[in-house]
mmCIF file of N, CA and C in Angstrom:
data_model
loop_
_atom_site.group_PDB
_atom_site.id
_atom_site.type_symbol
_atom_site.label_atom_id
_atom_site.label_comp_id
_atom_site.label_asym_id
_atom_site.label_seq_id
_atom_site.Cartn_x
_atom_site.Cartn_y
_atom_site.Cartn_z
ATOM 1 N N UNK A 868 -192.618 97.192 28.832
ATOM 2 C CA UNK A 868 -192.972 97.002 27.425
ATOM 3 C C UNK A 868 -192.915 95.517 27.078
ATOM 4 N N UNK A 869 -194.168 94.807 26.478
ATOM 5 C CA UNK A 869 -193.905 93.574 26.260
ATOM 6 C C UNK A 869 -193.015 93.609 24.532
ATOM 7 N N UNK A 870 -192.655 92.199 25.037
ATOM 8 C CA UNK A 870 -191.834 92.049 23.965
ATOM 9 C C UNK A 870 -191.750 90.458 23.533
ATOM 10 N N UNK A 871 -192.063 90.125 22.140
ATOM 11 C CA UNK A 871 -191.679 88.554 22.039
ATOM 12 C C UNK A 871 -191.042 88.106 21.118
ATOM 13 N N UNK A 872 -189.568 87.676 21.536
ATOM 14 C CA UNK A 872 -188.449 87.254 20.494
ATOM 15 C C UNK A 872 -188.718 85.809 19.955
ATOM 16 N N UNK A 873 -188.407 85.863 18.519
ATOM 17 C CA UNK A 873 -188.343 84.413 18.256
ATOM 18 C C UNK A 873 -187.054 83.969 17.554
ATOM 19 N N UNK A 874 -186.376 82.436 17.658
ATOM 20 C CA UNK A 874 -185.419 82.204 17.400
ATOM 21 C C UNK A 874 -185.632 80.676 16.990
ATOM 22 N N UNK A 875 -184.447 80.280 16.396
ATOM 23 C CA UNK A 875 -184.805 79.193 15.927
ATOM 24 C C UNK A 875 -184.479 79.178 14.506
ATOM 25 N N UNK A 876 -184.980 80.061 13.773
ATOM 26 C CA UNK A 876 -185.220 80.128 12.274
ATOM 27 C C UNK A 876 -183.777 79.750 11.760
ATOM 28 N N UNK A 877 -183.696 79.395 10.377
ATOM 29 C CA UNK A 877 -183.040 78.987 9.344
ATOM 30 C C UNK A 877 -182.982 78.142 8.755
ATOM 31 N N UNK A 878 -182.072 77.837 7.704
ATOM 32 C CA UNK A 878 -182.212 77.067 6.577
ATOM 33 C C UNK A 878 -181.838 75.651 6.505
ATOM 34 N N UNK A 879 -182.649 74.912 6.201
ATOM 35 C CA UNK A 879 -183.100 73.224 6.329
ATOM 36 C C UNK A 879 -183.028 72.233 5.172
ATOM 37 N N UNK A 880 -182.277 71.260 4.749
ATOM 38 C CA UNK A 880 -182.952 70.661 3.914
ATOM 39 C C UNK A 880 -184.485 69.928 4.384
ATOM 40 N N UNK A 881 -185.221 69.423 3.158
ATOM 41 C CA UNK A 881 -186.168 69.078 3.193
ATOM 42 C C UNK A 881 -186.168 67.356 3.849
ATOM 43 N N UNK A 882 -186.415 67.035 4.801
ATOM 44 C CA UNK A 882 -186.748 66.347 5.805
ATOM 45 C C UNK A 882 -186.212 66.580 7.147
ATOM 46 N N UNK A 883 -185.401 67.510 7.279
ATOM 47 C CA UNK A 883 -185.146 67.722 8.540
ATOM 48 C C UNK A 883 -185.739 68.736 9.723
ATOM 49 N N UNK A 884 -185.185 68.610 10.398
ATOM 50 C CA UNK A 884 -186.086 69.525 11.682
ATOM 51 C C UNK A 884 -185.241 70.852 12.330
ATOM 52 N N UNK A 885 -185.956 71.718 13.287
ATOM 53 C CA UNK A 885 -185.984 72.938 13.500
ATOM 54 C C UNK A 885 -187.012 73.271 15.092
ATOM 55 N N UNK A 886 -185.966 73.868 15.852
ATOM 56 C CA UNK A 886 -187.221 74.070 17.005
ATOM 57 C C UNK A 886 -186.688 75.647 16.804
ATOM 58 N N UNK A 887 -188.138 75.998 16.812
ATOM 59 C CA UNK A 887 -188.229 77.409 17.156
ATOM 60 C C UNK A 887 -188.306 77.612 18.723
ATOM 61 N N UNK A 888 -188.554 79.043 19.162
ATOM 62 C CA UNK A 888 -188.348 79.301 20.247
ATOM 63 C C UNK A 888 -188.902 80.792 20.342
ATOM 64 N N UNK A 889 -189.978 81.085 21.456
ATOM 65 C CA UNK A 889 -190.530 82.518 21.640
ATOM 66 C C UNK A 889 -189.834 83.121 22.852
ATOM 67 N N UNK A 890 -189.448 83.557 22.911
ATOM 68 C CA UNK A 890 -189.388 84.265 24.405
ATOM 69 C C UNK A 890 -190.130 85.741 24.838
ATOM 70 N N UNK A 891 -191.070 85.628 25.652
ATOM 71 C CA UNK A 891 -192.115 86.848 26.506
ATOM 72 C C UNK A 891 -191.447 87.586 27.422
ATOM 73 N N UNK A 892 -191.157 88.883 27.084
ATOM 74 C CA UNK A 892 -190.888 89.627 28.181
ATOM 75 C C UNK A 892 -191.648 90.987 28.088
ATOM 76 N N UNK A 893 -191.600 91.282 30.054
ATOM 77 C CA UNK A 893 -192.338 92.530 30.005
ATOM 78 C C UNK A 893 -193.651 92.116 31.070
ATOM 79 N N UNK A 894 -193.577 91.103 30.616
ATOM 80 C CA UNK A 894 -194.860 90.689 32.167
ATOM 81 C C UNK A 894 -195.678 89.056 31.784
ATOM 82 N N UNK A 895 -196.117 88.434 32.657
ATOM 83 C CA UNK A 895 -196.036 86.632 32.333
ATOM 84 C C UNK A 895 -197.535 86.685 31.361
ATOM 85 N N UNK A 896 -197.317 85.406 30.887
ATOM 86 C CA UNK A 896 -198.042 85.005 29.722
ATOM 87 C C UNK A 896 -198.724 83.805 30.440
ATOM 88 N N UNK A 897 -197.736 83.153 31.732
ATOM 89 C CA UNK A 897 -198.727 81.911 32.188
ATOM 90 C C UNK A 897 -200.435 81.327 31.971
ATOM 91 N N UNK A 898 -201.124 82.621 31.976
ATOM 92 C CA UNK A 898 -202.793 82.819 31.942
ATOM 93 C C UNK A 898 -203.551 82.819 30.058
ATOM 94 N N UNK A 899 -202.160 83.019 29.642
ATOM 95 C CA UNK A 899 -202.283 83.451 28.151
ATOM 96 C C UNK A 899 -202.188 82.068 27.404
ATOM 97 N N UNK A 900 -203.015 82.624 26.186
ATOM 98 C CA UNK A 900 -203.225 81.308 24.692
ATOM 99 C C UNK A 900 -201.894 81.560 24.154
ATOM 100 N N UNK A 901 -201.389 80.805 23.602
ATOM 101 C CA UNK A 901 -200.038 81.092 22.747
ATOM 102 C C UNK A 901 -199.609 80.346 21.526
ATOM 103 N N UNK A 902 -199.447 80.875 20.198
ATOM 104 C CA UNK A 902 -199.585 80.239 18.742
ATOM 105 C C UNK A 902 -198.559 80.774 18.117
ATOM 106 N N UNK A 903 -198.349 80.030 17.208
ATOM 107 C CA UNK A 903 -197.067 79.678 16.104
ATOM 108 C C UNK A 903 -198.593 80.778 14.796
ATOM 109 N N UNK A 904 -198.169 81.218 14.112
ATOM 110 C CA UNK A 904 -198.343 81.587 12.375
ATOM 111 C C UNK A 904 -197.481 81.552 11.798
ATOM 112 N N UNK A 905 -197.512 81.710 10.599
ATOM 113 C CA UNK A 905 -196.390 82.146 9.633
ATOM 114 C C UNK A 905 -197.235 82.496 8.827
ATOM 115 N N UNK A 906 -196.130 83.039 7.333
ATOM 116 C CA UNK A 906 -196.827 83.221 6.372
ATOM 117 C C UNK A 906 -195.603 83.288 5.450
ATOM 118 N N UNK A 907 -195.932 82.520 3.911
ATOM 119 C CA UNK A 907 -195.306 82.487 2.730
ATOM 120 C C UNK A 907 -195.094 83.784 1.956
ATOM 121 N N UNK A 908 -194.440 84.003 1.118
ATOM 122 C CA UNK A 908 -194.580 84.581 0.323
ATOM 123 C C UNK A 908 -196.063 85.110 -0.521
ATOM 124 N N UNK A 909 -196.500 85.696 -0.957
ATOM 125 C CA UNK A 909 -197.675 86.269 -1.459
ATOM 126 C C UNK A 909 -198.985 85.454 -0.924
ATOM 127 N N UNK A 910 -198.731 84.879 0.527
ATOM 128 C CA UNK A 910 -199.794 84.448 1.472
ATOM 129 C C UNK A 910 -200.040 85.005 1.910
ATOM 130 N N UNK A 911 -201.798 84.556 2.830
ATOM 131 C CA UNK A 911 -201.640 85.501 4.322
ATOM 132 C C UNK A 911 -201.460 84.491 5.022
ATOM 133 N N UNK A 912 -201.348 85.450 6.204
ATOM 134 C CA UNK A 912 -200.884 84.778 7.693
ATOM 135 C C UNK A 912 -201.753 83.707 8.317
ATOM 136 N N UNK A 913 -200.835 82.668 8.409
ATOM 137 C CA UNK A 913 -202.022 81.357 8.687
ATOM 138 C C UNK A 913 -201.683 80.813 10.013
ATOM 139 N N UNK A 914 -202.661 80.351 11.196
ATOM 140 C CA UNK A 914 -202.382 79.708 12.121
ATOM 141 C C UNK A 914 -202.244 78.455 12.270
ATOM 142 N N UNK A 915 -201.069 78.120 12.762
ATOM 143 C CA UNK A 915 -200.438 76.422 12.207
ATOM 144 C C UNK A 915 -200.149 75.933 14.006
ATOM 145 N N UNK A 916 -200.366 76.120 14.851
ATOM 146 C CA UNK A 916 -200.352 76.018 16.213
ATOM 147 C C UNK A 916 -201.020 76.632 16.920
ATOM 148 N N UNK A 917 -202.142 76.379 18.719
ATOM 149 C CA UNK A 917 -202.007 76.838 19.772
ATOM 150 C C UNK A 917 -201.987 76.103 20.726
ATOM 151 N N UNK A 918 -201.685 76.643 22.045
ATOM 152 C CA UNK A 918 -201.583 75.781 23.057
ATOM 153 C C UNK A 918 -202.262 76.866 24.266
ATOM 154 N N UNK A 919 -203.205 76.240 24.823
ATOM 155 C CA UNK A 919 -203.854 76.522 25.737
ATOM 156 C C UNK A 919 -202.865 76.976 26.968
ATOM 157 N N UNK A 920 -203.246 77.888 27.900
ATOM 158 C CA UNK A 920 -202.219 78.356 29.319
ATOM 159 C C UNK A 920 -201.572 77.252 29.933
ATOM 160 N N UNK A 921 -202.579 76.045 30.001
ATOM 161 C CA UNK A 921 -202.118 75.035 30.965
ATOM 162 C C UNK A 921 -200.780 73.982 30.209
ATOM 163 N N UNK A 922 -201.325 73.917 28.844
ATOM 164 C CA UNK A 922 -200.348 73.506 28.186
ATOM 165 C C UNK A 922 -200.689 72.220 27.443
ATOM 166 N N UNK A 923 -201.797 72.301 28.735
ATOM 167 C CA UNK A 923 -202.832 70.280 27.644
ATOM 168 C C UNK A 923 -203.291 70.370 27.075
ATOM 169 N N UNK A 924 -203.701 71.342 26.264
ATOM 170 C CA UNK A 924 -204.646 71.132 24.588
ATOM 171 C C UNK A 924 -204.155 72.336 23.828
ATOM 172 N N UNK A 925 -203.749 71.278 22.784
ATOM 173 C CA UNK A 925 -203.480 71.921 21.489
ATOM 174 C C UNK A 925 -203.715 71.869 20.552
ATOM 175 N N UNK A 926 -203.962 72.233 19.323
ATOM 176 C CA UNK A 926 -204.291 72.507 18.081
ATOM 177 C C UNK A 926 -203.617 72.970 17.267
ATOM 178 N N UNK A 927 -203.623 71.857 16.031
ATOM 179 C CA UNK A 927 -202.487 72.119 14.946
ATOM 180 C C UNK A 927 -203.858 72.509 13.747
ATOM 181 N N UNK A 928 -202.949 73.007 12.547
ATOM 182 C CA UNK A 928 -203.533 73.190 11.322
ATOM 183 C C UNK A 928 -203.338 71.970 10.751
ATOM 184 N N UNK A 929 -203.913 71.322 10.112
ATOM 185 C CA UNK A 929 -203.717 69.943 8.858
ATOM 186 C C UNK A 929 -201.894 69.955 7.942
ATOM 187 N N UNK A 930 -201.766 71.097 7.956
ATOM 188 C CA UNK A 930 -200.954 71.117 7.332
ATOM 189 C C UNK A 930 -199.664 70.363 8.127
ATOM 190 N N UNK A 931 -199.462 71.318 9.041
ATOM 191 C CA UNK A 931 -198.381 70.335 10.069
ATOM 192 C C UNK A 931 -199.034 69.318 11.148
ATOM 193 N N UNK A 932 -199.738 69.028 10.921
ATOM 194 C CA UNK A 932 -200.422 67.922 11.882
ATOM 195 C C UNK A 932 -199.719 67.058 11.940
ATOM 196 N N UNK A 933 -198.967 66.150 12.739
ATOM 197 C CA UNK A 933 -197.993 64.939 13.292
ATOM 198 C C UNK A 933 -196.672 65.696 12.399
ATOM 199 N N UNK A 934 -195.966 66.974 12.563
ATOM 200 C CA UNK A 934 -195.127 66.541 12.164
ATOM 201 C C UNK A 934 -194.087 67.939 13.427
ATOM 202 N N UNK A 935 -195.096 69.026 13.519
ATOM 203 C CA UNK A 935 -195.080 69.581 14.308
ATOM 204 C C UNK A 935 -195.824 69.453 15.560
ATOM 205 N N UNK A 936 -194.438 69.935 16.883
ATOM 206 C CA UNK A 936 -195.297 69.898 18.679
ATOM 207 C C UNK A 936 -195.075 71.101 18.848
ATOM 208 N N UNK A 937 -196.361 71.902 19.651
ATOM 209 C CA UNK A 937 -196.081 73.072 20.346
ATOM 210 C C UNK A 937 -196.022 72.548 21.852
ATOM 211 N N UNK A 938 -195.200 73.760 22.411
ATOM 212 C CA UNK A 938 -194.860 73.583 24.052
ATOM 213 C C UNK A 938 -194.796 74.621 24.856
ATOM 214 N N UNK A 939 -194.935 74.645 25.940
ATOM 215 C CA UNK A 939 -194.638 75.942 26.379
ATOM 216 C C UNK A 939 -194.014 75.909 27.797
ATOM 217 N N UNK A 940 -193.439 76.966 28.733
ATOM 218 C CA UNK A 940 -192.577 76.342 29.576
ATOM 219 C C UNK A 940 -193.176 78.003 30.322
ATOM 220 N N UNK A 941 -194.241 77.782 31.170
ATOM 221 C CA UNK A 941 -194.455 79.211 31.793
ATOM 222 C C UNK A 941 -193.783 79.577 32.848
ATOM 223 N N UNK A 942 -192.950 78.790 33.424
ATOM 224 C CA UNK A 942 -191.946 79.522 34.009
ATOM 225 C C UNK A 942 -190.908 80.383 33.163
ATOM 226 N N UNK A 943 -190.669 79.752 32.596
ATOM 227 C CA UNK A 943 -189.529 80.772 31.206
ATOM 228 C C UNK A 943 -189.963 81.151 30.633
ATOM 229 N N UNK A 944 -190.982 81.873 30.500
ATOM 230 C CA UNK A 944 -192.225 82.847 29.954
ATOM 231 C C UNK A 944 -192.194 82.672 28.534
ATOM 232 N N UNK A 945 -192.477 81.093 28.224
ATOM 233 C CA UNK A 945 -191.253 80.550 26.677
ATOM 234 C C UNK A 945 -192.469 79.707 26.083
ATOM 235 N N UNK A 946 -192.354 79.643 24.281
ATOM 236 C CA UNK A 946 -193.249 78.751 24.258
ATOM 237 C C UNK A 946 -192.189 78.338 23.082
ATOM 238 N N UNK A 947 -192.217 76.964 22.465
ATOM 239 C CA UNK A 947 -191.674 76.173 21.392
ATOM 240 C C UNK A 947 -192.532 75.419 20.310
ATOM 241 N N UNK A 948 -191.607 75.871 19.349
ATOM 242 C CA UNK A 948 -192.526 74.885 17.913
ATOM 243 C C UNK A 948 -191.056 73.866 17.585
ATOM 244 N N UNK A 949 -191.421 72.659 17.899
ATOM 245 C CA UNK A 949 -190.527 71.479 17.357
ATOM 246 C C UNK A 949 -191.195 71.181 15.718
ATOM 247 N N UNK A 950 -190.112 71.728 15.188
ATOM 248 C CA UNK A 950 -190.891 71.080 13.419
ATOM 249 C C UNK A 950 -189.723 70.202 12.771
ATOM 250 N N UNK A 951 -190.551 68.979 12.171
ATOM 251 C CA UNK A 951 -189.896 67.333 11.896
ATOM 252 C C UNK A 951 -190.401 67.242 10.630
ATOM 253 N N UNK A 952 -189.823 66.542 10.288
ATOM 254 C CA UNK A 952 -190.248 66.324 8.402
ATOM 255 C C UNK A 952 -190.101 67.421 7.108
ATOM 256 N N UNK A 953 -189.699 68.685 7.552
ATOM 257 C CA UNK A 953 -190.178 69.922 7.026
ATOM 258 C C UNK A 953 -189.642 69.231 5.505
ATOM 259 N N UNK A 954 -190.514 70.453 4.834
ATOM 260 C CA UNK A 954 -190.800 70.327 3.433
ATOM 261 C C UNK A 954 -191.052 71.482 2.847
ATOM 262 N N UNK A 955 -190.421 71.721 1.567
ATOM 263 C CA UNK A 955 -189.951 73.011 0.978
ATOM 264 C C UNK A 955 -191.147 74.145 1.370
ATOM 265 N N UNK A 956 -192.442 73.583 1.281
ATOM 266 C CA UNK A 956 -193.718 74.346 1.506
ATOM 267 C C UNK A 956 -194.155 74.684 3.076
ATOM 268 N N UNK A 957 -192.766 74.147 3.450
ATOM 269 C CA UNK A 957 -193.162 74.992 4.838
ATOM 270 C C UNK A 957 -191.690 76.096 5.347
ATOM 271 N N UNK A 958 -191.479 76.633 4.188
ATOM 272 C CA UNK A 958 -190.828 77.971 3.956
ATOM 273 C C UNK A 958 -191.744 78.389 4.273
ATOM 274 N N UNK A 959 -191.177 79.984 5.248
ATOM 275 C CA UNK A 959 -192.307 80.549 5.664
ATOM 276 C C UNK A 959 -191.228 81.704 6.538
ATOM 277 N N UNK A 960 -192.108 82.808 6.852
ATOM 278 C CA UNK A 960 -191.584 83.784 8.372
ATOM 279 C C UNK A 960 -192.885 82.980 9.164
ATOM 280 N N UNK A 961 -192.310 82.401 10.268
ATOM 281 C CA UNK A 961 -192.874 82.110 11.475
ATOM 282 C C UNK A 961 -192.791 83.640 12.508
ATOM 283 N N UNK A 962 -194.025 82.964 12.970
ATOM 284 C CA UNK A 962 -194.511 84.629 14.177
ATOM 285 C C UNK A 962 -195.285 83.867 15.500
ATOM 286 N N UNK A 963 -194.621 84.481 16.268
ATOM 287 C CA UNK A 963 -195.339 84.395 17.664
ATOM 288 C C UNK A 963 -196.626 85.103 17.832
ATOM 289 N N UNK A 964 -197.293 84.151 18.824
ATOM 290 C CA UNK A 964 -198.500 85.582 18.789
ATOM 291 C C UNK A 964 -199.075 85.124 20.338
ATOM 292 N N UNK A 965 -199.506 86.249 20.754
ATOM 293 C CA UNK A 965 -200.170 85.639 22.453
ATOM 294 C C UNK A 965 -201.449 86.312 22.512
ATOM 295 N N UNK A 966 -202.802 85.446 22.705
ATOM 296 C CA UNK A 966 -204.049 86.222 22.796
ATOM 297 C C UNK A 966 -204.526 85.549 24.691
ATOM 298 N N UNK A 967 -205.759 86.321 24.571
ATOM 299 C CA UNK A 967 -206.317 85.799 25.861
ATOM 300 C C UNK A 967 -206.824 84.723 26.412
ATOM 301 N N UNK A 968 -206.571 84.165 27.461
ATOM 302 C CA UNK A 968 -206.603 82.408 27.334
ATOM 303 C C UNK A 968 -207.679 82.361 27.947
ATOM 304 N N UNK A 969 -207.814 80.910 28.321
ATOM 305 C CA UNK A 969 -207.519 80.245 28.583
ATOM 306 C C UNK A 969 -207.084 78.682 27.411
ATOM 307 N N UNK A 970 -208.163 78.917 26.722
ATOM 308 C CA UNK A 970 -208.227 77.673 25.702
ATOM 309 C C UNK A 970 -207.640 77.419 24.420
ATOM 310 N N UNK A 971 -207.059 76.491 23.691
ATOM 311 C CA UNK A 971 -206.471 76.255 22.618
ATOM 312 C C UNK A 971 -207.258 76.920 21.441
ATOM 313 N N UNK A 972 -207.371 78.198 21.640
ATOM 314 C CA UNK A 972 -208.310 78.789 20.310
ATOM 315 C C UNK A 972 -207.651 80.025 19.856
ATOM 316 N N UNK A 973 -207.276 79.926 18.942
ATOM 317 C CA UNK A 973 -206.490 81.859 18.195
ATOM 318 C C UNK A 973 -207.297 82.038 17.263
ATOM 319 N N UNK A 974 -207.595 83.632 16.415
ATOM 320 C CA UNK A 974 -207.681 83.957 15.685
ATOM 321 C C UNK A 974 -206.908 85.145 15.377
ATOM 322 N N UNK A 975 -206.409 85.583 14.008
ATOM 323 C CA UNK A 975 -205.859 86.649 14.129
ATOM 324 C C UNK A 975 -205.909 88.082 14.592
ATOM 325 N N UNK A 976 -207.418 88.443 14.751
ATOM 326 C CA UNK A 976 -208.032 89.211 15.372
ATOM 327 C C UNK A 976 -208.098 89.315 16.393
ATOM 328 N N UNK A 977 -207.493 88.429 17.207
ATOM 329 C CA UNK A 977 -207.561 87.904 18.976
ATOM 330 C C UNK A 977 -206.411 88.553 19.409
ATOM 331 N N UNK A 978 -205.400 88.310 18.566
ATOM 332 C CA UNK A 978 -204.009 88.212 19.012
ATOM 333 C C UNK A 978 -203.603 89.632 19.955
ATOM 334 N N UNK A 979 -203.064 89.665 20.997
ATOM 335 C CA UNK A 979 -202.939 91.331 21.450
ATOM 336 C C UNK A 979 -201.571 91.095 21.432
ATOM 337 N N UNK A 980 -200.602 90.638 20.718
ATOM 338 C CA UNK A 980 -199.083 90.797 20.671
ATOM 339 C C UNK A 980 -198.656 89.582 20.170
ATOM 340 N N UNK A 981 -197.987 90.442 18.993
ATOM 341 C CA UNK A 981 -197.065 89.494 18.101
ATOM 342 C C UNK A 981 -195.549 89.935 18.381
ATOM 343 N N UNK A 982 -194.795 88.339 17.837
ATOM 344 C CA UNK A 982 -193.339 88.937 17.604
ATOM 345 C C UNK A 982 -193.241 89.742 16.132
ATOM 346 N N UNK A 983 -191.412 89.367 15.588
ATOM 347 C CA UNK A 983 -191.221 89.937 15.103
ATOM 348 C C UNK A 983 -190.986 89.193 13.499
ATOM 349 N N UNK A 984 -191.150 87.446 13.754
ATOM 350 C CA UNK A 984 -190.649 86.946 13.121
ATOM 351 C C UNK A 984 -189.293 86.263 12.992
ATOM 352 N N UNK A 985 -189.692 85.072 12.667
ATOM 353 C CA UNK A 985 -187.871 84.480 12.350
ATOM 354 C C UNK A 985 -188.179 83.624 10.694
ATOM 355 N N UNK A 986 -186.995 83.602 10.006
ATOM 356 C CA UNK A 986 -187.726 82.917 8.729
ATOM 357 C C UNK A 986 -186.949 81.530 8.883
ATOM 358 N N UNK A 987 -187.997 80.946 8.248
ATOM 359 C CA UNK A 987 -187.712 79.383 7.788
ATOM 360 C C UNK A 987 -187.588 79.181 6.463
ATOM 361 N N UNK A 988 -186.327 78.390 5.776
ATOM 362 C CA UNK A 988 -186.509 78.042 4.635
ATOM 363 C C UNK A 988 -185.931 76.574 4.685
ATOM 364 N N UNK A 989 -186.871 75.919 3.693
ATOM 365 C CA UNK A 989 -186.872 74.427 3.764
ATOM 366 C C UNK A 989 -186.303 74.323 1.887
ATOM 367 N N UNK A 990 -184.998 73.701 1.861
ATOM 368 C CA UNK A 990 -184.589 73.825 0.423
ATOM 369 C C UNK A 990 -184.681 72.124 0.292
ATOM 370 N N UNK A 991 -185.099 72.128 -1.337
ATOM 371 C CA UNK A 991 -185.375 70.192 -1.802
ATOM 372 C C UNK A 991 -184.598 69.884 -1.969
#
């Protein structure tokens, strides 16, 4: 049974940082796309990271652009969101998600397995 934990989450003042953390189990993701979402309160779910299988191209949303890195470590069937600067508006439940790779491209419709969530709150 796959399964993908995320960790990391909690509460921040506003400029400081937070690495999240996915962990894949149940069978490897090495071949797989792998992305950060979240979503706010009375939002939908927005994609704010992916990172291609190999690990060299990635793609941020504008929103966290230079402030967040995604990473991934396919031996530890692991991928990471380093987030720097955070700011109250990036309160959020962060979600793992793994679609079919090869390339830095997600959509939510792609995704064939999400986690479960971890929340972030960024207080001013």
């Amino acid at each position: 049974q796959v399964q993908l934990v995320e960790s990391g989450g909690g509460l921040v003042q506003a400029g400081g940082s937070l690495r999240l953390s996915c962990a894949a189990s149940g069978r490897a993701f090495s071949r797989n796309t792998m992305g950060w979402f979240r979503q706010a309160p009375g939002k939908e779910r927005e994609l704010i990271a992916v990172i291609s299988w190999t690990g060299e191209d990635t793609v941020y949303a504008d929103s966290v652009k230079g402030r967040f890195t995604i990473s991934r470590d396919n031996a530890q069937n692991t991928v990471f969101l380093q987030m720097n600067s955070l700011k109250p508006d990036d309160t959020a439940v962060y979600y793992c998600a793994v679609s079919a790779g090869p390339r830095a491209t997600m959509s939510r419709s792609a995704v064939d397995y999400w986690g479960k969530g971890t929340q972030v709150t960024v207080s001013s």
